[in-house]
Short mmCIF file of C-alpha atoms and ligand atoms in Angstrom, two decimals:
data_model
loop_
_atom_site.label_atom_id
_atom_site.label_comp_id
_atom_site.label_asym_id
_atom_site.label_seq_id
_atom_site.Cartn_x
_atom_site.Cartn_y
_atom_site.Cartn_z
CA UNK B 1 105.22 74.37 93.45
CA UNK B 2 108.93 75.13 92.92
CA UNK B 3 109.53 76.43 96.47
CA UNK B 4 108.22 73.18 98.00
CA UNK B 5 110.51 71.12 95.78
CA UNK B 6 113.48 73.31 96.70
CA UNK B 7 112.73 73.04 100.39
CA UNK B 8 112.82 69.27 100.07
CA UNK B 9 116.08 69.36 98.16
CA UNK B 10 118.11 72.10 99.80
CA UNK B 11 116.82 73.47 103.04
CA UNK B 12 118.50 72.52 106.29
CA UNK B 13 116.68 74.53 108.94
CA UNK B 14 118.56 77.77 108.33
CA UNK B 15 117.13 78.30 104.85
CA UNK B 16 113.53 78.41 103.70
CA UNK B 17 112.37 78.93 100.14
CA UNK B 18 109.28 81.04 99.62
CA UNK B 19 107.60 83.01 96.88
CA UNK B 20 108.83 86.56 97.30
CA UNK B 21 107.71 89.85 95.77
CA UNK B 22 106.33 89.55 92.24
CA UNK B 23 106.00 85.77 92.72
CA UNK B 24 109.79 85.38 92.35
CA UNK B 25 111.45 82.62 94.40
CA UNK B 26 113.65 83.67 97.27
CA UNK B 27 115.66 82.02 100.01
CA UNK B 28 115.10 83.34 103.53
CA UNK B 29 118.10 82.77 105.78
CA UNK B 30 117.99 82.81 109.55
CA UNK B 31 120.86 81.64 111.75
CA UNK B 32 122.59 82.55 115.02
CA UNK B 33 124.38 85.52 113.41
CA UNK B 34 121.95 87.15 111.02
CA UNK B 35 118.92 87.17 108.79
CA UNK B 36 119.08 87.47 105.02
CA UNK B 37 117.23 87.11 101.76
CA UNK B 38 118.40 86.05 98.33
CA UNK B 39 116.34 85.96 95.11
CA UNK B 40 117.00 83.39 92.37
CA UNK B 41 116.20 86.22 89.96
CA UNK B 42 119.60 87.80 89.37
CA UNK B 43 121.16 85.87 92.33
CA UNK B 44 120.18 89.06 94.05
CA UNK B 45 120.73 89.50 97.80
CA UNK B 46 118.07 91.93 99.04
CA UNK B 47 118.56 91.73 102.80
CA UNK B 48 121.36 91.24 105.32
CA UNK B 49 120.84 92.07 108.96
CA UNK B 50 123.22 90.89 111.68
CA UNK B 51 121.36 90.09 114.91
CA UNK B 52 120.91 93.14 117.12
CA UNK B 53 121.75 95.54 114.28
CA UNK B 54 119.86 97.60 111.72
CA UNK B 55 119.69 96.20 108.15
CA UNK B 56 122.94 96.76 106.27
CA UNK B 57 121.59 96.86 102.72
CA UNK B 58 119.26 99.44 101.22
CA UNK B 59 116.33 98.15 99.19
CA UNK B 60 114.18 100.63 97.29
CA UNK B 61 110.60 100.74 98.61
CA UNK B 62 109.53 101.14 94.97
CA UNK B 63 111.74 98.34 93.59
CA UNK B 64 110.12 96.36 90.77
CA UNK B 65 110.19 92.58 91.13
CA UNK B 66 109.71 91.22 87.62
CA UNK B 67 111.59 88.77 85.42
CA UNK B 68 112.76 91.39 82.92
CA UNK B 69 113.86 93.99 85.52
CA UNK B 70 116.81 94.31 87.87
CA UNK B 71 115.81 94.77 91.52
CA UNK B 72 116.72 98.28 92.76
CA UNK B 73 118.80 97.93 95.92
CA UNK B 74 120.48 95.05 97.72
CA UNK B 75 123.36 93.59 95.69
CA UNK B 76 122.75 93.46 91.94
CA UNK B 77 125.27 91.27 90.09
CA UNK B 78 126.60 93.26 87.14
CA UNK B 79 128.15 90.86 84.61
CA UNK B 80 129.70 90.26 82.00
CA UNK B 81 130.16 93.98 81.59
CA UNK B 82 129.90 96.98 83.86
CA UNK B 83 127.88 100.05 82.79
CA UNK B 84 126.91 100.41 79.14
CA UNK B 85 128.11 97.62 76.81
CA UNK B 86 131.55 98.68 75.45
CA UNK B 87 130.43 98.71 71.80
CA UNK B 88 126.67 98.13 71.52
CA UNK B 89 124.47 100.64 73.38
CA UNK B 90 121.35 98.58 72.62
CA UNK B 91 122.50 95.85 75.02
CA UNK B 92 121.41 96.05 78.67
CA UNK B 93 123.33 98.30 81.05
CA UNK B 94 125.44 96.23 83.52
CA UNK B 95 125.00 92.99 81.50
CA UNK B 96 122.39 90.28 81.78
CA UNK B 97 123.25 88.32 84.96
CA UNK B 98 121.12 90.59 87.16
CA UNK B 99 117.97 89.76 85.18
CA UNK B 100 118.72 86.07 84.58
CA UNK B 101 117.06 83.27 86.46
CA UNK B 102 119.81 81.49 88.38
CA UNK B 103 119.73 77.88 89.57
CA UNK B 104 120.24 76.77 93.15
CA UNK B 105 123.17 74.41 93.70
CA UNK B 106 123.31 74.02 97.47
CA UNK B 107 122.51 75.57 100.84
CA UNK B 108 124.37 74.36 103.89
CA UNK B 109 125.25 75.26 107.45
CA UNK B 110 128.94 75.96 108.03
CA UNK B 111 130.33 74.81 111.34
CA UNK B 112 133.41 75.77 113.36
CA UNK B 113 136.51 75.50 111.24
CA UNK B 114 134.70 76.10 107.94
CA UNK B 115 134.91 79.84 108.38
CA UNK B 116 137.31 82.04 110.28
CA UNK B 117 136.30 83.34 113.70
CA UNK B 118 133.02 81.44 113.73
CA UNK B 119 131.66 80.39 117.06
CA UNK B 120 128.54 78.87 115.59
CA UNK B 121 127.07 78.02 112.24
CA UNK B 122 126.80 80.45 109.35
CA UNK B 123 124.87 79.70 106.17
CA UNK B 124 126.33 79.21 102.70
CA UNK B 125 124.20 79.35 99.57
CA UNK B 126 125.50 78.62 96.10
CA UNK B 127 123.79 79.42 92.79
CA UNK B 128 124.88 78.97 89.20
CA UNK B 129 124.24 80.33 85.75
CA UNK B 130 125.41 78.93 82.41
CA UNK B 131 125.13 80.15 78.85
CA UNK B 132 121.95 79.52 76.90
CA UNK B 133 120.89 80.20 73.34
CA UNK B 134 119.47 83.51 74.58
CA UNK B 135 122.66 84.55 76.43
CA UNK B 136 124.82 83.60 73.42
CA UNK B 137 122.69 85.88 71.23
CA UNK B 138 123.71 88.76 73.54
CA UNK B 139 127.22 87.63 74.47
CA UNK B 140 128.60 84.89 72.20
CA UNK B 141 130.58 82.88 74.75
CA UNK B 142 130.20 79.72 76.82
CA UNK B 143 130.52 80.29 80.56
CA UNK B 144 129.84 78.92 83.98
CA UNK B 145 129.10 81.53 86.63
CA UNK B 146 128.76 80.72 90.30
CA UNK B 147 127.67 82.98 93.14
CA UNK B 148 128.37 81.88 96.71
CA UNK B 149 126.90 83.92 99.55
CA UNK B 150 127.92 83.22 103.14
CA UNK B 151 125.59 84.77 105.69
CA UNK B 152 127.25 85.05 109.09
CA UNK B 153 128.33 87.92 111.27
CA UNK B 154 129.66 89.23 107.94
CA UNK B 155 128.21 88.75 104.49
CA UNK B 156 130.65 87.31 101.99
CA UNK B 157 129.72 87.25 98.30
CA UNK B 158 131.91 85.46 95.76
CA UNK B 159 131.29 85.58 92.02
CA UNK B 160 133.34 83.08 90.01
CA UNK B 161 133.48 83.08 86.22
CA UNK B 162 134.82 79.96 84.53
CA UNK B 163 135.74 80.32 80.87
CA UNK B 164 134.30 77.29 79.05
CA UNK B 165 135.59 78.34 75.64
CA UNK B 166 138.65 77.23 73.70
CA UNK B 167 139.86 80.84 73.61
CA UNK B 168 140.32 83.65 76.13
CA UNK B 169 137.36 85.84 77.11
CA UNK B 170 137.21 89.30 78.68
CA UNK B 171 134.73 90.20 81.40
CA UNK B 172 133.78 93.19 83.47
CA UNK B 173 131.34 93.37 86.35
CA UNK B 174 130.54 94.49 89.85
CA UNK B 175 128.90 93.47 93.09
CA UNK B 176 126.79 96.63 93.05
CA UNK B 177 126.05 96.87 96.79
CA UNK B 178 123.55 99.46 98.02
CA UNK B 179 124.26 100.36 101.66
CA UNK B 180 121.70 101.80 104.00
CA UNK B 181 122.83 105.00 105.76
CA UNK B 182 121.10 107.17 108.36
CA UNK B 183 121.56 110.48 106.52
CA UNK B 184 123.72 111.12 103.45
CA UNK B 185 124.72 114.55 104.80
CA UNK B 186 126.73 112.80 107.51
CA UNK B 187 128.23 109.98 105.43
CA UNK B 188 131.94 109.64 104.75
CA UNK B 189 133.45 106.97 102.56
CA UNK B 190 136.95 106.32 103.86
CA UNK B 191 139.89 104.36 102.52
CA UNK B 192 139.99 105.85 99.03
CA UNK B 193 141.89 108.99 100.06
CA UNK B 194 144.55 109.84 97.43
CA UNK B 195 143.23 107.24 94.97
CA UNK B 196 142.81 108.07 91.29
CA UNK B 197 139.26 107.94 89.96
CA UNK B 198 137.41 108.26 86.69
CA UNK B 199 134.56 110.74 87.01
CA UNK B 200 131.70 109.24 85.00
CA UNK B 201 129.81 112.53 85.22
CA UNK B 202 132.56 114.59 83.64
CA UNK B 203 133.42 112.81 80.41
CA UNK B 204 135.35 110.05 82.18
CA UNK B 205 138.17 112.42 83.11
CA UNK B 206 140.72 111.23 85.67
CA UNK B 207 140.94 112.95 89.04
CA UNK B 208 142.63 112.34 92.34
CA UNK B 209 140.63 111.95 95.57
CA UNK B 210 141.50 114.42 98.26
CA UNK B 211 140.44 113.25 101.74
CA UNK B 212 137.28 111.30 102.57
CA UNK B 213 134.41 111.17 100.06
CA UNK B 214 131.46 113.35 101.14
CA UNK B 215 128.17 113.84 99.32
CA UNK B 216 126.54 117.13 98.32
CA UNK B 217 125.62 116.28 94.74
CA UNK B 218 125.53 113.36 92.31
CA UNK B 219 128.58 111.09 92.57
CA UNK B 220 129.39 108.44 89.97
CA UNK B 221 133.05 107.43 90.10
CA UNK B 222 135.26 104.45 89.34
CA UNK B 223 138.17 104.43 91.79
CA UNK B 224 141.37 102.48 91.78
CA UNK B 225 140.38 100.15 94.57
CA UNK B 226 141.77 99.99 98.09
CA UNK B 227 141.13 97.64 101.00
CA UNK B 228 139.17 97.98 103.19
CA UNK B 229 136.74 100.77 102.32
CA UNK B 230 134.64 102.14 105.20
CA UNK B 231 131.21 103.74 105.07
CA UNK B 232 130.71 105.83 108.18
CA UNK B 233 127.69 107.82 109.31
CA UNK B 234 126.63 109.09 112.75
CA UNK B 235 125.38 105.67 113.78
CA UNK B 236 127.89 103.07 112.62
CA UNK B 237 130.76 102.15 110.36
CA UNK B 238 130.57 99.41 107.70
CA UNK B 239 133.65 97.85 106.18
CA UNK B 240 133.82 96.55 102.62
CA UNK B 241 136.71 94.29 101.65
CA UNK B 242 137.27 93.06 98.12
CA UNK B 243 139.29 90.40 96.35
CA UNK B 244 139.86 89.94 92.61
CA UNK B 245 138.91 93.59 92.19
CA UNK B 246 141.11 96.53 91.24
CA UNK B 247 138.27 99.04 90.97
CA UNK B 248 135.60 100.35 93.31
CA UNK B 249 132.56 102.28 92.16
CA UNK B 250 131.01 104.91 94.41
CA UNK B 251 127.55 106.09 93.38
CA UNK B 252 124.82 108.31 94.75
CA UNK B 253 122.22 109.62 92.25
CA UNK B 254 121.33 112.73 94.29
CA UNK B 255 118.12 114.71 93.62
CA UNK B 256 117.45 114.89 89.89
CA UNK B 257 118.55 111.38 88.97
CA UNK B 258 116.49 109.97 91.86
CA UNK B 259 113.47 111.74 90.37
CA UNK B 260 114.19 110.30 86.92
CA UNK B 261 114.32 106.68 88.14
CA UNK B 262 110.85 105.11 88.33
CA UNK B 263 111.90 102.47 90.88
CA UNK B 264 113.67 104.93 93.20
CA UNK B 265 111.86 107.25 95.64
CA UNK B 266 112.55 110.98 95.19
CA UNK B 267 114.23 111.19 98.60
CA UNK B 268 115.86 107.72 98.37
CA UNK B 269 119.30 109.22 97.75
CA UNK B 270 119.35 110.45 101.38
CA UNK B 271 119.39 106.95 102.87
CA UNK B 272 121.70 105.00 100.53
CA UNK B 273 125.13 104.91 99.00
CA UNK B 274 126.61 102.36 96.61
CA UNK B 275 130.15 101.12 97.14
CA UNK B 276 130.77 98.44 94.55
CA UNK B 277 133.58 95.90 94.34
CA UNK B 278 134.20 95.93 90.62
CA UNK B 279 136.10 94.92 87.55
CA UNK B 280 135.20 98.16 85.82
CA UNK B 281 136.89 100.32 83.17
CA UNK B 282 140.56 99.35 82.73
CA UNK B 283 140.08 96.65 85.37
CA UNK B 284 138.22 94.30 82.99
CA UNK B 285 139.70 90.81 83.28
CA UNK B 286 140.93 88.44 80.58
CA UNK B 287 140.31 84.80 81.50
CA UNK B 288 142.24 82.14 79.59
CA UNK B 289 140.47 79.04 78.23
CA UNK B 290 139.43 76.73 81.05
CA UNK B 291 140.49 79.24 83.74
CA UNK B 292 138.44 81.09 86.36
CA UNK B 293 138.29 84.51 87.94
CA UNK B 294 136.65 85.29 91.31
CA UNK B 295 135.43 88.73 92.32
CA UNK B 296 134.41 88.84 95.96
CA UNK B 297 133.28 91.20 98.67
CA UNK B 298 132.92 90.90 102.45
CA UNK B 299 130.65 93.33 104.28
CA UNK B 300 130.96 93.73 108.05
CA UNK B 301 129.64 96.12 110.67
CA UNK B 302 132.92 97.43 112.05
CA UNK B 303 132.60 97.21 115.85
CA UNK B 304 136.01 98.79 116.57
CA UNK B 305 136.17 102.28 118.01
CA UNK B 306 136.70 104.92 115.31
C1 LIG T 401 126.39 102.61 88.86
C2 LIG T 401 126.84 103.37 87.65
O1 LIG T 401 127.24 101.55 89.09
O2 LIG T 401 125.06 102.11 88.63
C3 LIG T 401 125.86 104.51 87.36
O3 LIG T 401 128.16 103.86 87.87
C4 LIG T 401 124.46 103.96 87.22
O4 LIG T 401 126.27 105.19 86.19
C5 LIG T 401 124.12 103.14 88.45
O5 LIG T 401 123.55 105.03 87.08
C6 LIG T 401 122.73 102.49 88.39
O6 LIG T 401 122.60 101.74 87.22
P1 LIG T 401 121.23 101.05 86.88
O7 LIG T 401 121.42 100.44 85.51
O8 LIG T 401 120.98 100.01 87.92
O9 LIG T 401 120.19 102.13 86.90
#
């Protein structure tokens, strides 16, 4: 059984490999700071919960766990394009990385000095994905993609694309994080005040954000990014910091779109909001031959008074 072999190869006490939902392999992380879960399918983080806190990520109770489907909730990895394919609408929305089977590279405990402000060990997990005949049929380029997730008091996710071709490539993508909130009526997304955004619901027209983002209808926007972005509700404030990203997507499907999605409960929109660290729209990145680009996101429960 694959999970037994992986436990022998990778696990170090903080990480256990088990068969998760739908028989898909997942890593279960438990250390002094937090608990987490990460599926090989899509390199998809489905759970992050700092000790003593409520879970940070929203996972749909009707999510489908199958090899040909993206998991609804957690942190889908959108890559090598964001949204619909720029020229071929028959290709999968948000690319193919979120439905690919990734390979484990390593899982290790980080000790003092490896990470900033760490008093004890956090857990690092690294996965990789390379081009195959199947991927080249969809996207005709050689690549090496690596996802590193560090589970500590914060969750840090780094997605590195290395261009293995003799010529430049262009990529888009997003760490499409679904955050759990107590009640969408009381949620404010802060930090994007005065930023320009593209409204994906109104013919991609450009608008300017006025004040905090509040939700009373469907929201699907690509913002010029800012750092950090905060998600505040009555109970807590989360901070989202990004690197290698000039765009941030804010999404809530609201009532009708929730009803149209088979893997999303009708009232699911009330308890989630997506704030995505992205390379979306004009923020697609050209990567020269042999070079790399890293898109990363750190998610923290902000303990400071606000
Ligand atoms: C968001 C997009 O990032 O993802 C939305 O901006 C989209 O337009 C949403 O509806 C969910 O996409 P999917 O493919 O996971 O249903």
